[in-house]
CSV table of C-alpha atoms (C1' of nucleotides) in Angstrom, one decimal:
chain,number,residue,atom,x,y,z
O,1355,UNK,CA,-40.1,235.5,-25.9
O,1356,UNK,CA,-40.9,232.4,-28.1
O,1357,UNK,CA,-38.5,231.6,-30.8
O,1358,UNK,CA,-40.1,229.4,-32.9
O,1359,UNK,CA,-42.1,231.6,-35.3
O,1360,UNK,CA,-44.1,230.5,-38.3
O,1361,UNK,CA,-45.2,232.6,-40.6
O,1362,UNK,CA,-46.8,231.7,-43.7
O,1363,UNK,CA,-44.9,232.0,-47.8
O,1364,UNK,CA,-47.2,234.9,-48.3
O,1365,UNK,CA,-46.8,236.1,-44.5
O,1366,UNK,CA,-42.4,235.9,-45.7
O,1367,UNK,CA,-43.1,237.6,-49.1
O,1368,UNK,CA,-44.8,240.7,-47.7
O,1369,UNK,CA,-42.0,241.0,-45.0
O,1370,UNK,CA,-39.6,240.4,-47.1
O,1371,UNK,CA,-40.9,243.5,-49.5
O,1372,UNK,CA,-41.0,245.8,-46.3
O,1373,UNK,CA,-37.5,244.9,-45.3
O,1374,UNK,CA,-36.3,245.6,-48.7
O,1375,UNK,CA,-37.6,248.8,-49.0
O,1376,UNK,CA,-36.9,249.7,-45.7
O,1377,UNK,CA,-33.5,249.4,-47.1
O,1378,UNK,CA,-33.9,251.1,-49.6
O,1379,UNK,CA,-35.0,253.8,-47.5
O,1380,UNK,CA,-38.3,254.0,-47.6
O,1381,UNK,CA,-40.9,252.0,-46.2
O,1382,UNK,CA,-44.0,251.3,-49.2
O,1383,UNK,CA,-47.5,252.1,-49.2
O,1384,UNK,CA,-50.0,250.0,-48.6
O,1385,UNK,CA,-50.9,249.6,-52.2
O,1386,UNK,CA,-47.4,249.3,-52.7
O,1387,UNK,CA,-47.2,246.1,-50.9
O,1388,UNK,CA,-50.5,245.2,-52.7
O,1389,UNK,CA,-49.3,245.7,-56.1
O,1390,UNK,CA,-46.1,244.0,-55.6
O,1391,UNK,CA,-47.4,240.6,-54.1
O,1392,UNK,CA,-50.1,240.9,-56.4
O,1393,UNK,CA,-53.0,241.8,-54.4
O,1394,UNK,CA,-55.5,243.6,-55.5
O,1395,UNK,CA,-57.3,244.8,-52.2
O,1396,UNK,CA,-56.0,247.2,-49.9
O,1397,UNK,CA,-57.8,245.2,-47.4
O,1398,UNK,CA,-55.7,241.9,-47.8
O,1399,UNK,CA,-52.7,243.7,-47.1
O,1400,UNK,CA,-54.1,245.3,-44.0
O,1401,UNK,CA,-54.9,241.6,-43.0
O,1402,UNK,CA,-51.5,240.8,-43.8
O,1403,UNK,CA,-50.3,243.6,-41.8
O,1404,UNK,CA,-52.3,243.0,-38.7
O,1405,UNK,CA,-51.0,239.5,-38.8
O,1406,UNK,CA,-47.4,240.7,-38.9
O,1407,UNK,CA,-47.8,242.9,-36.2
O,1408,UNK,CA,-49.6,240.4,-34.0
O,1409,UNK,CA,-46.1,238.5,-34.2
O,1410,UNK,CA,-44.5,241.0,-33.2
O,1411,UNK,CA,-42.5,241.7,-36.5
O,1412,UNK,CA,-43.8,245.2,-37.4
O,1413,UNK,CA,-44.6,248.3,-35.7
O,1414,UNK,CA,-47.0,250.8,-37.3
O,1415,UNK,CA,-48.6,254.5,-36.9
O,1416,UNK,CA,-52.2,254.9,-37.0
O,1417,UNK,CA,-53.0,257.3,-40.0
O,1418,UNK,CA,-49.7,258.2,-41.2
O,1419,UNK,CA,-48.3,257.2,-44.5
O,1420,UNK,CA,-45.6,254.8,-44.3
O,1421,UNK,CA,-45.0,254.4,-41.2
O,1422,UNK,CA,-44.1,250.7,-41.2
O,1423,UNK,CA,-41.3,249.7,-38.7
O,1424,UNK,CA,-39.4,246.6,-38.3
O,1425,UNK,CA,-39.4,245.4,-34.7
O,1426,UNK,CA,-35.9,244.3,-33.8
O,1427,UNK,CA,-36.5,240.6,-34.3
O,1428,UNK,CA,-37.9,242.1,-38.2
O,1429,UNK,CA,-34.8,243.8,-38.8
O,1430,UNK,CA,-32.2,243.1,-41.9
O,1431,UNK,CA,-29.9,245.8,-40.4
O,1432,UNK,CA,-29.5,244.1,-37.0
O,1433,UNK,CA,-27.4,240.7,-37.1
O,1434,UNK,CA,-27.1,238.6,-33.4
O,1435,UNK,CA,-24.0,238.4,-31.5
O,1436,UNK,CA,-24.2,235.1,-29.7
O,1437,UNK,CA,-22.0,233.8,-27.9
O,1438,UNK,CA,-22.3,229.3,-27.8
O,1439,UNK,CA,-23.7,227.7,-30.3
O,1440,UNK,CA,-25.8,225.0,-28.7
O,1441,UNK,CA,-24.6,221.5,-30.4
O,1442,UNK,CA,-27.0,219.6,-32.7
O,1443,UNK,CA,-29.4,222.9,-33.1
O,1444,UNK,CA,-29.4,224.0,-36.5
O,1445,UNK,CA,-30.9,226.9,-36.1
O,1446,UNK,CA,-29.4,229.9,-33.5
O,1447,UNK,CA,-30.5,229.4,-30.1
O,1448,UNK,CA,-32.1,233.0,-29.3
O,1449,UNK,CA,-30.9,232.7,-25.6
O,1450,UNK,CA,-27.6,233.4,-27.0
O,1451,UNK,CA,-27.8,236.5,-28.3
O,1452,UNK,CA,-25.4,238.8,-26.3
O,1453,UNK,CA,-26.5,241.8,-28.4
O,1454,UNK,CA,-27.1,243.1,-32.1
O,1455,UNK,CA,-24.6,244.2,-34.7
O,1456,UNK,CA,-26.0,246.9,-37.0
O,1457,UNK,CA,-25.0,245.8,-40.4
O,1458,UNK,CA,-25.3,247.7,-43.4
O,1459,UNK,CA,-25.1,247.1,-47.3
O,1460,UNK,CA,-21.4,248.0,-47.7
O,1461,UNK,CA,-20.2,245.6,-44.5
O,1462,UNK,CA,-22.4,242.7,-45.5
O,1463,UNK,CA,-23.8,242.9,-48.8
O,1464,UNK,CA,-27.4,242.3,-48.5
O,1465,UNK,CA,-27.2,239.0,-46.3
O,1466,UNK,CA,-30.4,237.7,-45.1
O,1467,UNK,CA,-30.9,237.3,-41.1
O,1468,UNK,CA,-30.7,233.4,-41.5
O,1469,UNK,CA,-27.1,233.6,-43.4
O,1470,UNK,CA,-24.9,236.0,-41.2
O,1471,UNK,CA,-24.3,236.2,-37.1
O,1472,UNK,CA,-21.6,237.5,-35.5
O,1473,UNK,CA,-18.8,236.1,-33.0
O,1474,UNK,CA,-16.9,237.4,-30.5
O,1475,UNK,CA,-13.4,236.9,-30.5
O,1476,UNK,CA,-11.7,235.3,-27.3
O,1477,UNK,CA,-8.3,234.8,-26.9
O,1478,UNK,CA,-5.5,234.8,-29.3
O,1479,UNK,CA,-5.4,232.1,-31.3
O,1480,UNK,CA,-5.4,234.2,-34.2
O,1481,UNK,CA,-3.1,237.1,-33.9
O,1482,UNK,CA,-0.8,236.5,-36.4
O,1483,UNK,CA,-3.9,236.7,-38.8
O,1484,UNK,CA,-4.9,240.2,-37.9
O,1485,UNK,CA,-7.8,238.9,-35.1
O,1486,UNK,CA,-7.8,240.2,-31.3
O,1487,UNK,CA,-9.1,239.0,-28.6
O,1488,UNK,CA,-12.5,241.0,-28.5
O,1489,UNK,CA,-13.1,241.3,-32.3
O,1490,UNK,CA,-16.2,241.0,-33.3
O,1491,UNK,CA,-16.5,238.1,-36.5
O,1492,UNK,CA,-19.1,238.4,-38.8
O,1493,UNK,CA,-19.9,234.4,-40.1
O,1494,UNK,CA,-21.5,233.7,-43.6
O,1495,UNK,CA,-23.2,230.3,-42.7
O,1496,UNK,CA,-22.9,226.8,-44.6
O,1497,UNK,CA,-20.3,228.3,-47.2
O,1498,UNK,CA,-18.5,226.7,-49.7
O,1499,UNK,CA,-16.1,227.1,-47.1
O,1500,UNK,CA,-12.6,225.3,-48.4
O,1501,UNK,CA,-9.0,225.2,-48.0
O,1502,UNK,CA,-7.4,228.3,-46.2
O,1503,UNK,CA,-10.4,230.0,-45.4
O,1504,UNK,CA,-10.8,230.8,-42.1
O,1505,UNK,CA,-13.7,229.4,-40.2
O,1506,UNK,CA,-16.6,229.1,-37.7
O,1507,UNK,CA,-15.8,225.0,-36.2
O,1508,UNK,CA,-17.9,223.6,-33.7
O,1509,UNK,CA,-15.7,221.6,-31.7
O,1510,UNK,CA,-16.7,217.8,-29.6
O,1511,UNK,CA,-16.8,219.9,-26.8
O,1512,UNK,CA,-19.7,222.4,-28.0
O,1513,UNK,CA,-17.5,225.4,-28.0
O,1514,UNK,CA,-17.3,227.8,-31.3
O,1515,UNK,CA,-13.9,228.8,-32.6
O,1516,UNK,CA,-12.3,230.6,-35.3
O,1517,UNK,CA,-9.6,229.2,-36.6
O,1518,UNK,CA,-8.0,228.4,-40.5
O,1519,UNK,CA,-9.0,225.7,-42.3
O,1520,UNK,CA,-6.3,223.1,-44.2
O,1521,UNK,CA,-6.7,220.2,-46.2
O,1522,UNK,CA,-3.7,217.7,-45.8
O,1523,UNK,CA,-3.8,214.6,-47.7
O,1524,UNK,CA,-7.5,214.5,-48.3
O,1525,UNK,CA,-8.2,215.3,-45.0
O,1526,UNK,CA,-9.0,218.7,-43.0
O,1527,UNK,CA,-8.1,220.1,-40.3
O,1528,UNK,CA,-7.7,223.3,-37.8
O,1529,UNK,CA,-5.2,225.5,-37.5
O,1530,UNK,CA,-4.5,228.8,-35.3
O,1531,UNK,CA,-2.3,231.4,-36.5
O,1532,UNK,CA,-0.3,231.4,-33.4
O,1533,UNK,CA,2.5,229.3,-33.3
O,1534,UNK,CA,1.6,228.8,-29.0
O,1535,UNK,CA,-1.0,226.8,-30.4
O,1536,UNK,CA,-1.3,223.4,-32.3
O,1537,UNK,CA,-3.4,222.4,-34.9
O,1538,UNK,CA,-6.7,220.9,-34.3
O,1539,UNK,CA,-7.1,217.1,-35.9
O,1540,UNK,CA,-10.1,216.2,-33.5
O,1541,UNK,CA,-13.6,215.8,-34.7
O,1542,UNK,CA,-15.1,219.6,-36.0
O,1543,UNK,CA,-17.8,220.9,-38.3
O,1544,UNK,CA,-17.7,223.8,-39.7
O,1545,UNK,CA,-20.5,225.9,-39.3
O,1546,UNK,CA,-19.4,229.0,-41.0
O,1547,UNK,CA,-17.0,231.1,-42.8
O,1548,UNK,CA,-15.3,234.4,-41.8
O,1549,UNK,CA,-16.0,237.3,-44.0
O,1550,UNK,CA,-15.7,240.2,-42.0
O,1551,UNK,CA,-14.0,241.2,-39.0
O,1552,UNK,CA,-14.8,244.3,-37.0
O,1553,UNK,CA,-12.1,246.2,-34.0
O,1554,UNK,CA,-13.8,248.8,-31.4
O,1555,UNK,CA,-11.4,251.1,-29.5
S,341,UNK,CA,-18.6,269.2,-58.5
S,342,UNK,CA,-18.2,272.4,-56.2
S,343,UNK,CA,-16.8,271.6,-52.9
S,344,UNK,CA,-17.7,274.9,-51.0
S,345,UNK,CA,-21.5,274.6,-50.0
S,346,UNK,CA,-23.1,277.7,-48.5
S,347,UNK,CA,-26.1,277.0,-46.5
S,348,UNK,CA,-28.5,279.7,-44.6
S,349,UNK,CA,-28.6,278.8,-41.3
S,350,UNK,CA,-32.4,278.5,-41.5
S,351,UNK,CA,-31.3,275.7,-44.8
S,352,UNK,CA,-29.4,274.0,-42.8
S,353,UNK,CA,-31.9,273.2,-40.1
S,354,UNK,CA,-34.3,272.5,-42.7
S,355,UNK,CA,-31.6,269.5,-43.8
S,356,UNK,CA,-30.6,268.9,-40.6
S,357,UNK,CA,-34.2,267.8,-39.3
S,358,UNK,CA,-34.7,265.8,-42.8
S,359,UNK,CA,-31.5,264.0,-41.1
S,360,UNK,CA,-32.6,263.4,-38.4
S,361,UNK,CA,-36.2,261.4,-39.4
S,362,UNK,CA,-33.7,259.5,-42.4
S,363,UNK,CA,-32.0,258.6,-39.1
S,364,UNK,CA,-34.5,257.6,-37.3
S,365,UNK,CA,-36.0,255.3,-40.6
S,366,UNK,CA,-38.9,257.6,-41.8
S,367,UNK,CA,-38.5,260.7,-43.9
S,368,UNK,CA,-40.6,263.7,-43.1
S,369,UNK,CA,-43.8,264.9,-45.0
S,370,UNK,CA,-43.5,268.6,-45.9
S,371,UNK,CA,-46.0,269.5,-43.7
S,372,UNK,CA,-43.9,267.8,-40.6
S,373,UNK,CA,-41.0,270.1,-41.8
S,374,UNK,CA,-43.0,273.2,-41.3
S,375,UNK,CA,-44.4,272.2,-38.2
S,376,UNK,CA,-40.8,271.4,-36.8
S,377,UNK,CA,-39.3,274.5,-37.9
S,378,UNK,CA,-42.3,276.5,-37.8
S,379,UNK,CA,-43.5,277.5,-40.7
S,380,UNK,CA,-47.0,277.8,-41.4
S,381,UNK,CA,-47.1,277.1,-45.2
S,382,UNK,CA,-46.6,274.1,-47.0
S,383,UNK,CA,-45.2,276.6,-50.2
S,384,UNK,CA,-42.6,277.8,-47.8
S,385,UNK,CA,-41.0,274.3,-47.3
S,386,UNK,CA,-41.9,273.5,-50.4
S,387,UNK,CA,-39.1,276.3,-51.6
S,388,UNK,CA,-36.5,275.1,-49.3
S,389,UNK,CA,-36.8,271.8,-50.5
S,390,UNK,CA,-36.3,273.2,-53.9
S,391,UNK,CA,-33.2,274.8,-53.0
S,392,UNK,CA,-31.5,272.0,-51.3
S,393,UNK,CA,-32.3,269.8,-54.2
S,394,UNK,CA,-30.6,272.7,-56.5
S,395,UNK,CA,-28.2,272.5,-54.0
S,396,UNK,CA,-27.6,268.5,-54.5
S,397,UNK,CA,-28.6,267.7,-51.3
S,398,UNK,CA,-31.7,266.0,-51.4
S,399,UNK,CA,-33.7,264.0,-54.3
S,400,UNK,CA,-37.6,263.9,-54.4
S,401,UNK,CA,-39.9,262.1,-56.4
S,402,UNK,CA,-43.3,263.5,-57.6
S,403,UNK,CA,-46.4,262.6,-55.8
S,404,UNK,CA,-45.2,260.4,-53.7
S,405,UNK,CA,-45.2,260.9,-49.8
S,406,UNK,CA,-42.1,261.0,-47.2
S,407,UNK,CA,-40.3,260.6,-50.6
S,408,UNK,CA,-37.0,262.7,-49.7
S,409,UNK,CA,-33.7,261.4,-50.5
S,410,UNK,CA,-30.5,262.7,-48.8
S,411,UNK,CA,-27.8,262.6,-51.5
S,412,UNK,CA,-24.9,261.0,-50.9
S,413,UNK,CA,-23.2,264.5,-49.8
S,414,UNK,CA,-25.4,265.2,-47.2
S,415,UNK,CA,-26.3,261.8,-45.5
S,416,UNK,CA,-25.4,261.5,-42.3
S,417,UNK,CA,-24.6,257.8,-42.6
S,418,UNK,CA,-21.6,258.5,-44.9
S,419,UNK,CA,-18.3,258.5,-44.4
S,420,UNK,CA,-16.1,259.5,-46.7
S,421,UNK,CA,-13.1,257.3,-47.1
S,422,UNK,CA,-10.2,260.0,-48.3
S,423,UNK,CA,-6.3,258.9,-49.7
S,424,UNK,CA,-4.5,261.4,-48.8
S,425,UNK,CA,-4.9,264.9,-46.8
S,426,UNK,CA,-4.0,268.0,-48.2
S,427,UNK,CA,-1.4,269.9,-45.7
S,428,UNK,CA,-2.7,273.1,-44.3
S,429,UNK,CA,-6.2,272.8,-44.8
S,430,UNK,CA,-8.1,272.2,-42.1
S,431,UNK,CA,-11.1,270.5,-44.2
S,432,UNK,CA,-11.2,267.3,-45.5
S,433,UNK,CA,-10.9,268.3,-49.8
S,434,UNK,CA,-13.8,266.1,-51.4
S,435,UNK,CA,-10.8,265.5,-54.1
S,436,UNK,CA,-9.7,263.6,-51.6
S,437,UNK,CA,-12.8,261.2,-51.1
S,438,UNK,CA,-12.5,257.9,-52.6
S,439,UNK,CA,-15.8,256.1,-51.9
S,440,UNK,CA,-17.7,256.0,-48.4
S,441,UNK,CA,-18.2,253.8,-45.8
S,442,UNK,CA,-21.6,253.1,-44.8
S,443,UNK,CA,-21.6,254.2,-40.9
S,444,UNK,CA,-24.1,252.7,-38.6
S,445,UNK,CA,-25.4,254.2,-35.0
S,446,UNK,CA,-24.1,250.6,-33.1
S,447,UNK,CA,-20.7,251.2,-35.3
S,448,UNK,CA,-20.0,254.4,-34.5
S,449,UNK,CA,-22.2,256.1,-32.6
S,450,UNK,CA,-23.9,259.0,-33.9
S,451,UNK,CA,-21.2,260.9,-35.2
S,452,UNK,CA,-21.7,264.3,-37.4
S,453,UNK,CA,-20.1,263.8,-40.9
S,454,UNK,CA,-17.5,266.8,-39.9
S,455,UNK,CA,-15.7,264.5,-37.0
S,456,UNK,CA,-15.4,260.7,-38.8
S,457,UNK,CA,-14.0,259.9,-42.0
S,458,UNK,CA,-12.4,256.6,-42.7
S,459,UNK,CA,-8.9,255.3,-44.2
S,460,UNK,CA,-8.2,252.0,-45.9
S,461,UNK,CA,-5.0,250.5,-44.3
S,462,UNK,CA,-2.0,250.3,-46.7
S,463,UNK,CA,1.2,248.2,-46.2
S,464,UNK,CA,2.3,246.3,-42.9
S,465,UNK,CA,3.6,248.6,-40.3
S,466,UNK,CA,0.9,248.0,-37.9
S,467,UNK,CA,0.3,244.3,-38.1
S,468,UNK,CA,1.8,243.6,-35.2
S,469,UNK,CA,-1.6,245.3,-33.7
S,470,UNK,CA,-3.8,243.6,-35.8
S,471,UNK,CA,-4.0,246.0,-38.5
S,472,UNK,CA,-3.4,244.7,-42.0
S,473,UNK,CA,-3.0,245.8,-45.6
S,474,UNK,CA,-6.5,247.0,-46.7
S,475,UNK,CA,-8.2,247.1,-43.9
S,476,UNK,CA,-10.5,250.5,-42.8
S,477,UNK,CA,-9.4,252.6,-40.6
S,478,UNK,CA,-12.4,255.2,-39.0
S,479,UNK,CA,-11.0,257.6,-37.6
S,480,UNK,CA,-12.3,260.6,-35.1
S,481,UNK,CA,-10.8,263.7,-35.6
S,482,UNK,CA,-9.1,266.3,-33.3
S,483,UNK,CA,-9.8,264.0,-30.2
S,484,UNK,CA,-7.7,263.7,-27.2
S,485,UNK,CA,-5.0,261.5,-28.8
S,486,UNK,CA,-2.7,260.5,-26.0
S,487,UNK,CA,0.2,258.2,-25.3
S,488,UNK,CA,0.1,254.2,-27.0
S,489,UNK,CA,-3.5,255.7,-29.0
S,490,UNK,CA,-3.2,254.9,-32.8
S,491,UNK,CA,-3.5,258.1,-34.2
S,492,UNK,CA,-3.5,258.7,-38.0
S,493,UNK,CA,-0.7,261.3,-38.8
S,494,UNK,CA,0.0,263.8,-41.1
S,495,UNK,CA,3.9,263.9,-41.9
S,496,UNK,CA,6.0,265.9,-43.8
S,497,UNK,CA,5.9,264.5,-47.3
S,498,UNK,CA,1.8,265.3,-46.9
S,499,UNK,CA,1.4,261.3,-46.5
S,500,UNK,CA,-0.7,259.8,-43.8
S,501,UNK,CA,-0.2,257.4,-41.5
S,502,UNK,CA,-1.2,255.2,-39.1
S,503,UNK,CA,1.1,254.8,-36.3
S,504,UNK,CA,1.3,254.8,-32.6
S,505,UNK,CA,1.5,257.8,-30.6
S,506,UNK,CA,4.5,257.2,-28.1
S,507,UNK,CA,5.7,260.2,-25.6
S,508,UNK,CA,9.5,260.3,-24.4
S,509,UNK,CA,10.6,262.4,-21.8
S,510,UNK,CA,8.0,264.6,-23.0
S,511,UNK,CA,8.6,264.7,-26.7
S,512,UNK,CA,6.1,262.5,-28.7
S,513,UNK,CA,7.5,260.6,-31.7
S,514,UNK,CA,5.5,257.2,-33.9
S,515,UNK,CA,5.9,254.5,-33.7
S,516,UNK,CA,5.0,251.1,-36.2
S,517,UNK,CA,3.9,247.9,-34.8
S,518,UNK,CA,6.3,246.0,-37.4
S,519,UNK,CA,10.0,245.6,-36.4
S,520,UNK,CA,10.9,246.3,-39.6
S,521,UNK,CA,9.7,249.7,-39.5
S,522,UNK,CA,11.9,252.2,-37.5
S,523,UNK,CA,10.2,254.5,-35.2
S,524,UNK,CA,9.4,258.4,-36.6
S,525,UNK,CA,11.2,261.0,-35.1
S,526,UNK,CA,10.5,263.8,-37.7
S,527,UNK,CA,7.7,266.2,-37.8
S,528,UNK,CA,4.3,265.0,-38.4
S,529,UNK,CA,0.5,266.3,-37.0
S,530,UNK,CA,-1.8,264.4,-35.6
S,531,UNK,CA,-4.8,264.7,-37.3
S,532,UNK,CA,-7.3,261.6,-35.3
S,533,UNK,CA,-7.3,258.7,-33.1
S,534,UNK,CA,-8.7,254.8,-34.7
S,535,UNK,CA,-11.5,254.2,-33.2
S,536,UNK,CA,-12.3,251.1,-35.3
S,537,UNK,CA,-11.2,249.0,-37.7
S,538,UNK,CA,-13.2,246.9,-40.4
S,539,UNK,CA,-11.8,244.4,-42.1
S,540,UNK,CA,-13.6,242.3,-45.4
S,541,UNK,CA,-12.7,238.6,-46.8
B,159,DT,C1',-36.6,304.5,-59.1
B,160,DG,C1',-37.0,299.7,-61.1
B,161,DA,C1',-35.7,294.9,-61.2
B,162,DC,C1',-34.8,291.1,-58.6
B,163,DA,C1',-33.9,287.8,-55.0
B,164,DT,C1',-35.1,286.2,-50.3
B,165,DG,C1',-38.3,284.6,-47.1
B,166,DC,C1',-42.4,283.9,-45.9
B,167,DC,C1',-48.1,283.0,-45.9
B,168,DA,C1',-53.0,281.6,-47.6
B,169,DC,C1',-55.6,278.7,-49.8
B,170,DA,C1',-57.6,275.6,-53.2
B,171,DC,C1',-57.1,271.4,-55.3
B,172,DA,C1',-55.7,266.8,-56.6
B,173,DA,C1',-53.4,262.8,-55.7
B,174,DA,C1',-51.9,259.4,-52.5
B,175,DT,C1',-52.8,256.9,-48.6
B,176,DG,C1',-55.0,254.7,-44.5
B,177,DT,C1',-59.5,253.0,-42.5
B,178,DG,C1',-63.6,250.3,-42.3
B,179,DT,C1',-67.5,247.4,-43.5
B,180,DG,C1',-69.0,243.7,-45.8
B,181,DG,C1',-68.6,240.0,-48.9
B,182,DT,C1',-66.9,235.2,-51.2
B,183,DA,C1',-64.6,230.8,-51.3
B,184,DT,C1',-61.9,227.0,-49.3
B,185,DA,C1',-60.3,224.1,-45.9
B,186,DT,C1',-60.0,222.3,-41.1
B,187,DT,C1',-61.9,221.0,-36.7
B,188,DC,C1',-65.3,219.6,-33.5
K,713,DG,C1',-73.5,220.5,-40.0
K,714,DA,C1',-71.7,224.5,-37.4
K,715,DA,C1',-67.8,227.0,-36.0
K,716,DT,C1',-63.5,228.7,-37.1
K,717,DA,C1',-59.4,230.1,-39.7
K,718,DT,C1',-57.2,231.3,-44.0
K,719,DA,C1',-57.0,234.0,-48.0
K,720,DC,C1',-58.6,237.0,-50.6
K,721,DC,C1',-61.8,241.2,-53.1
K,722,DA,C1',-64.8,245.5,-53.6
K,723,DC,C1',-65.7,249.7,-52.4
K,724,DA,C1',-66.7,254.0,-49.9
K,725,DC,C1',-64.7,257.3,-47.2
K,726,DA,C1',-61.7,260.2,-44.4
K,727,DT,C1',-57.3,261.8,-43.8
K,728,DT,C1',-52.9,262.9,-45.2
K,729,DT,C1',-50.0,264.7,-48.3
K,730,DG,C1',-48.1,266.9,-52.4
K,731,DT,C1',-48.9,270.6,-56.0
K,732,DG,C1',-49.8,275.1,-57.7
K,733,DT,C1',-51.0,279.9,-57.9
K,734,DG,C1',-50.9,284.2,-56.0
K,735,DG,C1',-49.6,287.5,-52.7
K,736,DC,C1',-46.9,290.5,-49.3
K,737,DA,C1',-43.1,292.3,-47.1
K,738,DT,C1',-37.8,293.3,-46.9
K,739,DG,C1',-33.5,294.1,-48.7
K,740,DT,C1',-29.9,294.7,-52.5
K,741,DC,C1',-28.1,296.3,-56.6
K,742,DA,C1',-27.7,299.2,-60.5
DNA sequence: TGACATGCCACACAAATGTGTGGTATATTC
DNA sequence: GAATATACCACACATTTGTGTGGCATGTCA
C-alpha cells in the first residue's frame, strides 16, 4: 500500500464534497458534485470520479443512484490509532496504524483526517488525571497548545507520551499526574493536544 | 411529544430495514423497500413511508432519490443520554432524555437503541477509577453485572449512580472509588454495567 | 347497511440519475 | 512535430427512481 498520495486541488474539492455529504448522510448525485464544484458536464465529474477510484479513495455501484462509498483510507469517520510516531516525519507514518477509531460529529467535531489521530494509553503516568493504562487519546495536532493542557510530546528518545504541559519561569516542561513520576525538563515537542479521551470495558 | 409509539409489526420492519441501509451508509430507494419486504407496488411503500413520517420517524424530501431521513427518534446511532430514571418503570421516560450521544459501530458495537443509553458522570466518587465529573458514562442494560463491574444503580431516593458492585458473604452492597465516600449498604437496583467511558477537553 | 380505515396491487408518467461517445483547449514530454 | 495527460464541455440515451391515480379486498364501527 503506498502512502504517499497526490491528488490534485480539484481532485481534494470533489472528495472533500463527497465526504461531507456522506456525513451528512447522504452521498450526492452526480450533478450534484457538478453543480457544487462548478462543472457543468456530467462527464467531468465521471472523470473526476474514475480518477478517485483509481486511487483507491472511492468505491462505486454501477447504475445505482448514489452509491458513492468512501474506501477506508477516504473516510472522515475513521481516525488512525498508531502507535510510534517516527521522529522527524511530519506526516503519520501509515505503518503505524494499529487500527481505526470511528469518530463521529459529537466526539470530534468535524476534524479533518490530517488534524486528529488517536493514542493508546500505556502505563500510568496519568491516573491521577482520570487516564488508564489502555485509554484510547484522541490528539488535535499543532494546537495552540499552552500552559496546563495536557499533551502529545515526542520525547529525544522517539517515543510519544501524554503528559501535562507547565510553563515555569519562561520555560516549559512535562509533567505526569502521578506523583511515582517526575517531571520531564529534557528536550520535547509537542506534537499534539489532548481533547478526548475514550475507556472500553 | 408523545412517548408511546405503536408500530405494526409489518411498520416496524419497514423502519427497521430503512435502519439497516442508514447503517450501512446508503438509504434505500422505495422500490428496494418493497423488494426486501416483498411488496410488489411502489404505492404500497410509498404509504408506509407516509405513515412513519406521520409517525415522526423518518423525513423525505421530494424528488430526490435514497432521500430518507431517520429522525432523531428512530436512528439507530442514537443514544439517548437520560438524568435521572423514573423508579418502577421499566422504560427509559423520553422526559428523561437530555441530548444524545452519537454511537458508532467500532464504539459500541451494534447495539439496538432499547439496550444502551448513556449518563454524563456527576461529582467524584469514582475518580479513583478514572471516572471524573462530566464525563459519559454508556451504559448496557440488564447485562450480567457481577462482582468489582461498575454498574449504574438505581437507589432509593430514585437517584442514580455509578458505583461498584462488591459481593460480601453473599450480600452485594456499592461501593465509590473515592475514600471519602462511604460504601452503600441500603437498597438500590441495578439497572446496567459501564461499558465505556468518553471523556471531552 | 353505510362509512371508514387498513393493507395491498397495477400501471402510467415524469423527474432524477447514470452511461457513453465525441469534442476542444492547454500543457508536457520525447 | 507527435504522443500523451490534464481538464473540461455537449449531448443523447437508458435506467433508475419518485409521483400519482385508481382499484380491490378485508375488517371495524355505528
Amino acid at each position: 500500500m503506498e502512502n504517499k498520495l497526490y491528488l490534485t486541488p480539484k481532485q481534494e474539492k470533489v472528495l472533500n464534497f463527497i465526504r461531507k455529504r456522506v456525513g451528512e448522510r447522504l452521498p450526492p448525485t452526480i450533478r450534484e458534485i457538478g453543480e457544487e464544484l462548478g462543472f457543468k458536464s456530467t462527464g467531468t465529474v465521471r472523470d473526476y470520479l474514475r480518477i478517485l477510484m483509481q486511487k483507491g479513495l472511492v468505491r462505486r455501484m454501477n447504475n445505482k443512484s448514489r452509491a458513492i462509498e468512501l474506501t477506508e483510507r477516504a473516510s472522515f469517520n475513521k481516525i488512525p490509532i498508531i502507535g510510534t510516531i517516527m521522529a522527524g516525519k511530519p506526516n503519520l507514518a501509515y505503518e503505524e496504524i494499529q487500527g481505526y477509531v470511528d469518530s463521529d460529529d459529537l466526539f470530534l467535531g468535524r476534524l479533518g483526517f490530517d488534524d486528529v489521530f488517536a493514542l493508546r494509553v500505556k502505563g500510568d503516568s496519568m491516573v491521577d488525571a482520570g487516564i488508564l493504562d489502555g485509554d484510547i487519546a484522541i490528539i488535535k495536532k499543532r494546537p495552540d497548545a499552552c500552559n496546563n493542557d495536557i499533551v502529545a510530546a515526542l520525547l529525544d528518545n522517539n517515543e510519544v507520551t501524554l503528559k501535562r504541559l507547565r510553563s515555569k519561569s519562561g520555560k516549559f516542561h512535562l509533567e505526569a499526574a502521578n506523583a511515582n513520576y517526575p517531571p520531564i525538563f529534557e528536550e520535547f515537542k509537542v506534537i499534539g493536544k489532548l481533547i478526548t479521551v475514550i475507556r472500553k470495558y
